[in-house]
Amino acid sequence: MILVTGATGLNGKAIVREFARQKHEVRALVRDPARASAAGLDELAGVQLVEGDMRRPETLGAALDGIDCVLMISTATEDMTETQGRFIDACKQAGVAHAVKFSGAESNIGYDATKFRFTRMHEEIERYLEGAGMAWTHLRPSQFMQVYLRDAPTIAAEGAFHLALGDTELSPVDVEDIAKVAFRLLRDGGHDGESLDMTGPEALTMSDVAARISQATGRPVRYVDVSPEVRRCNLLASGISAGFADALDEQLAERLRRPKSRVHLATHEMFGVRATPFVEFARRHAAMFGGQA
Ligand SMILES: NC(=O)c1ccc[n+]([C@@H]2O[C@H](COP(=O)([O-])OP(=O)(O)OC[C@H]3O[C@@H](n4cnc5c(N)ncnc54)[C@H](OP(=O)(O)O)[C@@H]3O)[C@@H](O)[C@H]2O)c1
């Protein structure tokens, strides 16, 4: 039996839905049944919802009972290393054979993962898992295309979005592609000791992203380059915490130092998943980018 954690989140939800679409049973760990229900997880055939908290091993007995393989996802917060470390310990204690870590790898060429706290934490957790004595695989996506949905309200209202990336390229990947890869990896097993990086199919500047959203919505969309300070103010005004804004400043600084992005589709190809181009992702969300949703 397979367990997916983080099932109420962006990727966990997409992965659990992919299991349901493929009519393959899966267990999903949730902290809050109301959130699971709001995410529609309780209506999916073949999905066993189990309550538990990754930070509290005493709550994980039912979730880990009879599990051979786990996919470990939790929120990018300051306590991520501790949360996932405790969960790895609980998996080991319960006799789980294989743990897949949902990690993250920036696509910029020469990017130093130690400069951004969340990629640094992912690498620390990867090392911890590698020493835990279970089979392990790291799934390492680059920036998600879905990150641009945060800018949908401004794009809909002003036909513009404001970031501080200059001409820096990124190679965002569609969460739906990650879900298909994760499903096939978990269903078929194997890939013990492998790190599977994933990007999307194109290295894009923010002007390229704007052009693709424009193509998908049929409305003009501009990228407006602002200073890192203005961007930080915008982020804080949108309600994110100062700590998270600090983390995003670290990421931005390193991205600006490493403006060229690679495209790495070997994982898509290995699992027979077509890499979704940005314009297709934008078409799927055209109502949001166009202000009709
Ligand atoms: N943003 C990017 O472009 C990017 C790119 C590559 C990798 N990543 C990495 O991807 C991961 C996040 O993926 P995501 O965006 O899909 O996640 P997300 O939407 O933030 O969801 C996180 C999930 O983890 C659950 N969770 C957190 N703490 C938990 C705990 N103690 N016990 C049980 N469940 C817990 C949350 O449950 P609740 O609903 O109960 O809170 C939620 O379901 C992060 O590690 C991030 O660093 C991000």
JSON list of N, CA and C in Angstrom, two decimals, residues 116-180:
[
{"chain": "A", "resi": 116, "resn": "PHE", "atom": "N", "xyz": [19.48, 29.57, -0.42]},
{"chain": "A", "resi": 116, "resn": "PHE", "atom": "CA", "xyz": [18.02, 29.76, -0.23]},
{"chain": "A", "resi": 116, "resn": "PHE", "atom": "C", "xyz": [17.58, 28.72, 0.81]},
{"chain": "A", "resi": 117, "resn": "ARG", "atom": "N", "xyz": [16.94, 29.21, 1.87]},
{"chain": "A", "resi": 117, "resn": "ARG", "atom": "CA", "xyz": [16.72, 28.32, 3.01]},
{"chain": "A", "resi": 117, "resn": "ARG", "atom": "C", "xyz": [15.93, 27.07, 2.66]},
{"chain": "A", "resi": 118, "resn": "PHE", "atom": "N", "xyz": [14.98, 27.16, 1.71]},
{"chain": "A", "resi": 118, "resn": "PHE", "atom": "CA", "xyz": [14.17, 25.96, 1.47]},
{"chain": "A", "resi": 118, "resn": "PHE", "atom": "C", "xyz": [14.91, 24.91, 0.63]},
{"chain": "A", "resi": 119, "resn": "THR", "atom": "N", "xyz": [15.72, 25.34, -0.36]},
{"chain": "A", "resi": 119, "resn": "THR", "atom": "CA", "xyz": [16.51, 24.32, -1.07]},
{"chain": "A", "resi": 119, "resn": "THR", "atom": "C", "xyz": [17.59, 23.75, -0.13]},
{"chain": "A", "resi": 120, "resn": "ARG", "atom": "N", "xyz": [18.09, 24.61, 0.76]},
{"chain": "A", "resi": 120, "resn": "ARG", "atom": "CA", "xyz": [19.07, 24.12, 1.75]},
{"chain": "A", "resi": 120, "resn": "ARG", "atom": "C", "xyz": [18.42, 23.05, 2.63]},
{"chain": "A", "resi": 121, "resn": "MET", "atom": "N", "xyz": [17.22, 23.34, 3.11]},
{"chain": "A", "resi": 121, "resn": "MET", "atom": "CA", "xyz": [16.52, 22.37, 3.97]},
{"chain": "A", "resi": 121, "resn": "MET", "atom": "C", "xyz": [16.23, 21.08, 3.21]},
{"chain": "A", "resi": 122, "resn": "HIS", "atom": "N", "xyz": [15.82, 21.22, 1.94]},
{"chain": "A", "resi": 122, "resn": "HIS", "atom": "CA", "xyz": [15.53, 19.99, 1.17]},
{"chain": "A", "resi": 122, "resn": "HIS", "atom": "C", "xyz": [16.79, 19.12, 1.09]},
{"chain": "A", "resi": 123, "resn": "GLU", "atom": "N", "xyz": [17.93, 19.77, 0.88]},
{"chain": "A", "resi": 123, "resn": "GLU", "atom": "CA", "xyz": [19.16, 18.96, 0.77]},
{"chain": "A", "resi": 123, "resn": "GLU", "atom": "C", "xyz": [19.50, 18.31, 2.11]},
{"chain": "A", "resi": 124, "resn": "GLU", "atom": "N", "xyz": [19.25, 19.03, 3.21]},
{"chain": "A", "resi": 124, "resn": "GLU", "atom": "CA", "xyz": [19.51, 18.43, 4.53]},
{"chain": "A", "resi": 124, "resn": "GLU", "atom": "C", "xyz": [18.61, 17.21, 4.75]},
{"chain": "A", "resi": 125, "resn": "ILE", "atom": "N", "xyz": [17.35, 17.36, 4.37]},
{"chain": "A", "resi": 125, "resn": "ILE", "atom": "CA", "xyz": [16.40, 16.24, 4.56]},
{"chain": "A", "resi": 125, "resn": "ILE", "atom": "C", "xyz": [16.79, 15.07, 3.65]},
{"chain": "A", "resi": 126, "resn": "GLU", "atom": "N", "xyz": [17.20, 15.39, 2.43]},
{"chain": "A", "resi": 126, "resn": "GLU", "atom": "CA", "xyz": [17.64, 14.32, 1.51]},
{"chain": "A", "resi": 126, "resn": "GLU", "atom": "C", "xyz": [18.78, 13.52, 2.15]},
{"chain": "A", "resi": 127, "resn": "ARG", "atom": "N", "xyz": [19.77, 14.22, 2.74]},
{"chain": "A", "resi": 127, "resn": "ARG", "atom": "CA", "xyz": [20.90, 13.51, 3.36]},
{"chain": "A", "resi": 127, "resn": "ARG", "atom": "C", "xyz": [20.41, 12.65, 4.52]},
{"chain": "A", "resi": 128, "resn": "TYR", "atom": "N", "xyz": [19.48, 13.20, 5.30]},
{"chain": "A", "resi": 128, "resn": "TYR", "atom": "CA", "xyz": [18.97, 12.45, 6.46]},
{"chain": "A", "resi": 128, "resn": "TYR", "atom": "C", "xyz": [18.26, 11.18, 6.00]},
{"chain": "A", "resi": 129, "resn": "LEU", "atom": "N", "xyz": [17.45, 11.31, 4.95]},
{"chain": "A", "resi": 129, "resn": "LEU", "atom": "CA", "xyz": [16.72, 10.14, 4.43]},
{"chain": "A", "resi": 129, "resn": "LEU", "atom": "C", "xyz": [17.70, 9.10, 3.88]},
{"chain": "A", "resi": 130, "resn": "GLU", "atom": "N", "xyz": [18.73, 9.59, 3.20]},
{"chain": "A", "resi": 130, "resn": "GLU", "atom": "CA", "xyz": [19.70, 8.65, 2.61]},
{"chain": "A", "resi": 130, "resn": "GLU", "atom": "C", "xyz": [20.40, 7.81, 3.69]},
{"chain": "A", "resi": 131, "resn": "GLY", "atom": "N", "xyz": [20.50, 8.37, 4.90]},
{"chain": "A", "resi": 131, "resn": "GLY", "atom": "CA", "xyz": [21.16, 7.63, 5.98]},
{"chain": "A", "resi": 131, "resn": "GLY", "atom": "C", "xyz": [20.20, 6.85, 6.85]},
{"chain": "A", "resi": 132, "resn": "ALA", "atom": "N", "xyz": [18.92, 6.85, 6.50]},
{"chain": "A", "resi": 132, "resn": "ALA", "atom": "CA", "xyz": [17.92, 6.27, 7.42]},
{"chain": "A", "resi": 132, "resn": "ALA", "atom": "C", "xyz": [17.78, 4.75, 7.28]},
{"chain": "A", "resi": 133, "resn": "GLY", "atom": "N", "xyz": [18.35, 4.18, 6.23]},
{"chain": "A", "resi": 133, "resn": "GLY", "atom": "CA", "xyz": [18.30, 2.73, 6.10]},
{"chain": "A", "resi": 133, "resn": "GLY", "atom": "C", "xyz": [17.13, 2.19, 5.29]},
{"chain": "A", "resi": 134, "resn": "MET", "atom": "N", "xyz": [16.33, 3.08, 4.71]},
{"chain": "A", "resi": 134, "resn": "MET", "atom": "CA", "xyz": [15.24, 2.64, 3.80]},
{"chain": "A", "resi": 134, "resn": "MET", "atom": "C", "xyz": [15.70, 2.89, 2.37]},
{"chain": "A", "resi": 135, "resn": "ALA", "atom": "N", "xyz": [15.03, 2.25, 1.40]},
{"chain": "A", "resi": 135, "resn": "ALA", "atom": "CA", "xyz": [15.25, 2.66, 0.01]},
{"chain": "A", "resi": 135, "resn": "ALA", "atom": "C", "xyz": [14.73, 4.09, -0.13]},
{"chain": "A", "resi": 136, "resn": "TRP", "atom": "N", "xyz": [15.38, 4.90, -0.95]},
{"chain": "A", "resi": 136, "resn": "TRP", "atom": "CA", "xyz": [14.95, 6.31, -1.09]},
{"chain": "A", "resi": 136, "resn": "TRP", "atom": "C", "xyz": [15.02, 6.77, -2.55]},
{"chain": "A", "resi": 137, "resn": "THR", "atom": "N", "xyz": [14.16, 7.72, -2.87]},
{"chain": "A", "resi": 137, "resn": "THR", "atom": "CA", "xyz": [14.21, 8.41, -4.17]},
{"chain": "A", "resi": 137, "resn": "THR", "atom": "C", "xyz": [13.85, 9.87, -3.89]},
{"chain": "A", "resi": 138, "resn": "HIS", "atom": "N", "xyz": [14.55, 10.79, -4.55]},
{"chain": "A", "resi": 138, "resn": "HIS", "atom": "CA", "xyz": [14.21, 12.20, -4.41]},
{"chain": "A", "resi": 138, "resn": "HIS", "atom": "C", "xyz": [13.58, 12.68, -5.71]},
{"chain": "A", "resi": 139, "resn": "LEU", "atom": "N", "xyz": [12.40, 13.27, -5.60]},
{"chain": "A", "resi": 139, "resn": "LEU", "atom": "CA", "xyz": [11.73, 13.87, -6.75]},
{"chain": "A", "resi": 139, "resn": "LEU", "atom": "C", "xyz": [11.94, 15.38, -6.61]},
{"chain": "A", "resi": 140, "resn": "ARG", "atom": "N", "xyz": [12.62, 16.00, -7.60]},
{"chain": "A", "resi": 140, "resn": "ARG", "atom": "CA", "xyz": [13.12, 17.37, -7.41]},
{"chain": "A", "resi": 140, "resn": "ARG", "atom": "C", "xyz": [12.62, 18.30, -8.51]},
{"chain": "A", "resi": 141, "resn": "PRO", "atom": "N", "xyz": [11.37, 18.76, -8.39]},
{"chain": "A", "resi": 141, "resn": "PRO", "atom": "CA", "xyz": [10.86, 19.69, -9.41]},
{"chain": "A", "resi": 141, "resn": "PRO", "atom": "C", "xyz": [11.45, 21.09, -9.26]},
{"chain": "A", "resi": 142, "resn": "SER", "atom": "N", "xyz": [11.46, 21.81, -10.38]},
{"chain": "A", "resi": 142, "resn": "SER", "atom": "CA", "xyz": [11.82, 23.23, -10.36]},
{"chain": "A", "resi": 142, "resn": "SER", "atom": "C", "xyz": [10.57, 24.03, -10.00]},
{"chain": "A", "resi": 143, "resn": "GLN", "atom": "N", "xyz": [10.63, 25.33, -10.20]},
{"chain": "A", "resi": 143, "resn": "GLN", "atom": "CA", "xyz": [9.46, 26.18, -9.91]},
{"chain": "A", "resi": 143, "resn": "GLN", "atom": "C", "xyz": [8.20, 25.61, -10.57]},
{"chain": "A", "resi": 144, "resn": "PHE", "atom": "N", "xyz": [7.07, 25.66, -9.84]},
{"chain": "A", "resi": 144, "resn": "PHE", "atom": "CA", "xyz": [5.80, 25.19, -10.40]},
{"chain": "A", "resi": 144, "resn": "PHE", "atom": "C", "xyz": [5.20, 26.29, -11.30]},
{"chain": "A", "resi": 145, "resn": "MET", "atom": "N", "xyz": [4.61, 25.90, -12.43]},
{"chain": "A", "resi": 145, "resn": "MET", "atom": "CA", "xyz": [3.87, 26.88, -13.25]},
{"chain": "A", "resi": 145, "resn": "MET", "atom": "C", "xyz": [2.76, 27.53, -12.43]},
{"chain": "A", "resi": 146, "resn": "GLN", "atom": "N", "xyz": [2.18, 26.75, -11.52]},
{"chain": "A", "resi": 146, "resn": "GLN", "atom": "CA", "xyz": [1.04, 27.24, -10.72]},
{"chain": "A", "resi": 146, "resn": "GLN", "atom": "C", "xyz": [1.41, 28.44, -9.86]},
{"chain": "A", "resi": 147, "resn": "VAL", "atom": "N", "xyz": [2.71, 28.69, -9.64]},
{"chain": "A", "resi": 147, "resn": "VAL", "atom": "CA", "xyz": [3.14, 29.88, -8.88]},
{"chain": "A", "resi": 147, "resn": "VAL", "atom": "C", "xyz": [2.59, 31.15, -9.55]},
{"chain": "A", "resi": 148, "resn": "TYR", "atom": "N", "xyz": [2.46, 31.14, -10.90]},
{"chain": "A", "resi": 148, "resn": "TYR", "atom": "CA", "xyz": [2.01, 32.35, -11.61]},
{"chain": "A", "resi": 148, "resn": "TYR", "atom": "C", "xyz": [0.52, 32.63, -11.39]},
{"chain": "A", "resi": 149, "resn": "LEU", "atom": "N", "xyz": [-0.20, 31.65, -10.84]},
{"chain": "A", "resi": 149, "resn": "LEU", "atom": "CA", "xyz": [-1.63, 31.91, -10.54]},
{"chain": "A", "resi": 149, "resn": "LEU", "atom": "C", "xyz": [-1.76, 32.96, -9.43]},
{"chain": "A", "resi": 150, "resn": "ARG", "atom": "N", "xyz": [-0.70, 33.11, -8.61]},
{"chain": "A", "resi": 150, "resn": "ARG", "atom": "CA", "xyz": [-0.70, 34.17, -7.58]},
{"chain": "A", "resi": 150, "resn": "ARG", "atom": "C", "xyz": [-0.84, 35.55, -8.22]},
{"chain": "A", "resi": 151, "resn": "ASP", "atom": "N", "xyz": [-0.33, 35.67, -9.46]},
{"chain": "A", "resi": 151, "resn": "ASP", "atom": "CA", "xyz": [-0.38, 36.97, -10.14]},
{"chain": "A", "resi": 151, "resn": "ASP", "atom": "C", "xyz": [-1.65, 37.13, -10.96]},
{"chain": "A", "resi": 152, "resn": "ALA", "atom": "N", "xyz": [-2.51, 36.11, -10.96]},
{"chain": "A", "resi": 152, "resn": "ALA", "atom": "CA", "xyz": [-3.71, 36.17, -11.82]},
{"chain": "A", "resi": 152, "resn": "ALA", "atom": "C", "xyz": [-4.60, 37.37, -11.51]},
{"chain": "A", "resi": 153, "resn": "PRO", "atom": "N", "xyz": [-4.83, 37.74, -10.22]},
{"chain": "A", "resi": 153, "resn": "PRO", "atom": "CA", "xyz": [-5.70, 38.89, -9.97]},
{"chain": "A", "resi": 153, "resn": "PRO", "atom": "C", "xyz": [-5.18, 40.18, -10.61]},
{"chain": "A", "resi": 154, "resn": "THR", "atom": "N", "xyz": [-3.84, 40.41, -10.52]},
{"chain": "A", "resi": 154, "resn": "THR", "atom": "CA", "xyz": [-3.27, 41.63, -11.12]},
{"chain": "A", "resi": 154, "resn": "THR", "atom": "C", "xyz": [-3.31, 41.54, -12.64]},
{"chain": "A", "resi": 155, "resn": "ILE", "atom": "N", "xyz": [-3.04, 40.36, -13.16]},
{"chain": "A", "resi": 155, "resn": "ILE", "atom": "CA", "xyz": [-3.08, 40.19, -14.62]},
{"chain": "A", "resi": 155, "resn": "ILE", "atom": "C", "xyz": [-4.49, 40.47, -15.12]},
{"chain": "A", "resi": 156, "resn": "ALA", "atom": "N", "xyz": [-5.48, 39.94, -14.39]},
{"chain": "A", "resi": 156, "resn": "ALA", "atom": "CA", "xyz": [-6.88, 40.15, -14.80]},
{"chain": "A", "resi": 156, "resn": "ALA", "atom": "C", "xyz": [-7.26, 41.63, -14.70]},
{"chain": "A", "resi": 157, "resn": "ALA", "atom": "N", "xyz": [-6.81, 42.28, -13.61]},
{"chain": "A", "resi": 157, "resn": "ALA", "atom": "CA", "xyz": [-7.23, 43.67, -13.38]},
{"chain": "A", "resi": 157, "resn": "ALA", "atom": "C", "xyz": [-6.46, 44.67, -14.23]},
{"chain": "A", "resi": 158, "resn": "GLU", "atom": "N", "xyz": [-5.13, 44.46, -14.36]},
{"chain": "A", "resi": 158, "resn": "GLU", "atom": "CA", "xyz": [-4.28, 45.49, -14.99]},
{"chain": "A", "resi": 158, "resn": "GLU", "atom": "C", "xyz": [-3.66, 45.06, -16.31]},
{"chain": "A", "resi": 159, "resn": "GLY", "atom": "N", "xyz": [-3.77, 43.74, -16.63]},
{"chain": "A", "resi": 159, "resn": "GLY", "atom": "CA", "xyz": [-3.08, 43.23, -17.80]},
{"chain": "A", "resi": 159, "resn": "GLY", "atom": "C", "xyz": [-1.57, 43.26, -17.60]},
{"chain": "A", "resi": 160, "resn": "ALA", "atom": "N", "xyz": [-1.12, 43.13, -16.35]},
{"chain": "A", "resi": 160, "resn": "ALA", "atom": "CA", "xyz": [0.32, 43.20, -16.06]},
{"chain": "A", "resi": 160, "resn": "ALA", "atom": "C", "xyz": [0.62, 42.42, -14.79]},
{"chain": "A", "resi": 161, "resn": "PHE", "atom": "N", "xyz": [1.87, 41.95, -14.65]},
{"chain": "A", "resi": 161, "resn": "PHE", "atom": "CA", "xyz": [2.33, 41.44, -13.36]},
{"chain": "A", "resi": 161, "resn": "PHE", "atom": "C", "xyz": [3.71, 41.99, -13.07]},
{"chain": "A", "resi": 162, "resn": "HIS", "atom": "N", "xyz": [4.03, 42.11, -11.79]},
{"chain": "A", "resi": 162, "resn": "HIS", "atom": "CA", "xyz": [5.18, 42.87, -11.33]},
{"chain": "A", "resi": 162, "resn": "HIS", "atom": "C", "xyz": [6.12, 41.95, -10.55]},
{"chain": "A", "resi": 163, "resn": "LEU", "atom": "N", "xyz": [7.31, 41.71, -11.08]},
{"chain": "A", "resi": 163, "resn": "LEU", "atom": "CA", "xyz": [8.31, 40.93, -10.35]},
{"chain": "A", "resi": 163, "resn": "LEU", "atom": "C", "xyz": [9.65, 41.64, -10.52]},
{"chain": "A", "resi": 164, "resn": "ALA", "atom": "N", "xyz": [10.69, 41.07, -9.89]},
{"chain": "A", "resi": 164, "resn": "ALA", "atom": "CA", "xyz": [11.99, 41.76, -9.92]},
{"chain": "A", "resi": 164, "resn": "ALA", "atom": "C", "xyz": [13.05, 40.89, -10.58]},
{"chain": "A", "resi": 165, "resn": "LEU", "atom": "N", "xyz": [12.66, 40.13, -11.59]},
{"chain": "A", "resi": 165, "resn": "LEU", "atom": "CA", "xyz": [13.57, 39.12, -12.15]},
{"chain": "A", "resi": 165, "resn": "LEU", "atom": "C", "xyz": [14.37, 39.62, -13.35]},
{"chain": "A", "resi": 166, "resn": "GLY", "atom": "N", "xyz": [14.13, 40.85, -13.81]},
{"chain": "A", "resi": 166, "resn": "GLY", "atom": "CA", "xyz": [14.88, 41.34, -14.97]},
{"chain": "A", "resi": 166, "resn": "GLY", "atom": "C", "xyz": [14.72, 40.38, -16.14]},
{"chain": "A", "resi": 167, "resn": "ASP", "atom": "N", "xyz": [15.88, 40.01, -16.75]},
{"chain": "A", "resi": 167, "resn": "ASP", "atom": "CA", "xyz": [15.85, 39.07, -17.88]},
{"chain": "A", "resi": 167, "resn": "ASP", "atom": "C", "xyz": [16.16, 37.64, -17.45]},
{"chain": "A", "resi": 168, "resn": "THR", "atom": "N", "xyz": [16.11, 37.39, -16.16]},
{"chain": "A", "resi": 168, "resn": "THR", "atom": "CA", "xyz": [16.40, 36.04, -15.66]},
{"chain": "A", "resi": 168, "resn": "THR", "atom": "C", "xyz": [15.41, 35.03, -16.23]},
{"chain": "A", "resi": 169, "resn": "GLU", "atom": "N", "xyz": [15.93, 33.88, -16.58]},
{"chain": "A", "resi": 169, "resn": "GLU", "atom": "CA", "xyz": [15.06, 32.80, -17.08]},
{"chain": "A", "resi": 169, "resn": "GLU", "atom": "C", "xyz": [14.73, 31.84, -15.94]},
{"chain": "A", "resi": 170, "resn": "LEU", "atom": "N", "xyz": [13.56, 31.22, -16.06]},
{"chain": "A", "resi": 170, "resn": "LEU", "atom": "CA", "xyz": [13.17, 30.10, -15.19]},
{"chain": "A", "resi": 170, "resn": "LEU", "atom": "C", "xyz": [12.56, 29.04, -16.10]},
{"chain": "A", "resi": 171, "resn": "SER", "atom": "N", "xyz": [12.53, 27.80, -15.64]},
{"chain": "A", "resi": 171, "resn": "SER", "atom": "CA", "xyz": [11.94, 26.72, -16.45]},
{"chain": "A", "resi": 171, "resn": "SER", "atom": "C", "xyz": [10.82, 26.04, -15.66]},
{"chain": "A", "resi": 172, "resn": "PRO", "atom": "N", "xyz": [9.69, 26.75, -15.47]},
{"chain": "A", "resi": 172, "resn": "PRO", "atom": "CA", "xyz": [8.65, 26.20, -14.60]},
{"chain": "A", "resi": 172, "resn": "PRO", "atom": "C", "xyz": [8.02, 24.92, -15.15]},
{"chain": "A", "resi": 173, "resn": "VAL", "atom": "N", "xyz": [7.60, 24.06, -14.23]},
{"chain": "A", "resi": 173, "resn": "VAL", "atom": "CA", "xyz": [7.02, 22.75, -14.57]},
{"chain": "A", "resi": 173, "resn": "VAL", "atom": "C", "xyz": [5.57, 22.71, -14.07]},
{"chain": "A", "resi": 174, "resn": "ASP", "atom": "N", "xyz": [4.73, 22.05, -14.85]},
{"chain": "A", "resi": 174, "resn": "ASP", "atom": "CA", "xyz": [3.31, 21.93, -14.49]},
{"chain": "A", "resi": 174, "resn": "ASP", "atom": "C", "xyz": [3.14, 20.88, -13.39]},
{"chain": "A", "resi": 175, "resn": "VAL", "atom": "N", "xyz": [2.42, 21.23, -12.35]},
{"chain": "A", "resi": 175, "resn": "VAL", "atom": "CA", "xyz": [2.14, 20.30, -11.25]},
{"chain": "A", "resi": 175, "resn": "VAL", "atom": "C", "xyz": [1.44, 19.03, -11.77]},
{"chain": "A", "resi": 176, "resn": "GLU", "atom": "N", "xyz": [0.67, 19.16, -12.83]},
{"chain": "A", "resi": 176, "resn": "GLU", "atom": "CA", "xyz": [0.00, 17.96, -13.38]},
{"chain": "A", "resi": 176, "resn": "GLU", "atom": "C", "xyz": [1.03, 16.98, -13.96]},
{"chain": "A", "resi": 177, "resn": "ASP", "atom": "N", "xyz": [2.13, 17.49, -14.50]},
{"chain": "A", "resi": 177, "resn": "ASP", "atom": "CA", "xyz": [3.20, 16.60, -14.99]},
{"chain": "A", "resi": 177, "resn": "ASP", "atom": "C", "xyz": [3.86, 15.90, -13.80]},
{"chain": "A", "resi": 178, "resn": "ILE", "atom": "N", "xyz": [4.09, 16.66, -12.73]},
{"chain": "A", "resi": 178, "resn": "ILE", "atom": "CA", "xyz": [4.72, 16.07, -11.55]},
{"chain": "A", "resi": 178, "resn": "ILE", "atom": "C", "xyz": [3.82, 14.96, -11.00]},
{"chain": "A", "resi": 179, "resn": "ALA", "atom": "N", "xyz": [2.51, 15.22, -11.00]},
{"chain": "A", "resi": 179, "resn": "ALA", "atom": "CA", "xyz": [1.56, 14.22, -10.46]},
{"chain": "A", "resi": 179, "resn": "ALA", "atom": "C", "xyz": [1.62, 12.93, -11.28]},
{"chain": "A", "resi": 180, "resn": "LYS", "atom": "N", "xyz": [1.72, 13.06, -12.60]},
{"chain": "A", "resi": 180, "resn": "LYS", "atom": "CA", "xyz": [1.77, 11.86, -13.45]},
{"chain": "A", "resi": 180, "resn": "LYS", "atom": "C", "xyz": [3.06, 11.08, -13.19]}
]
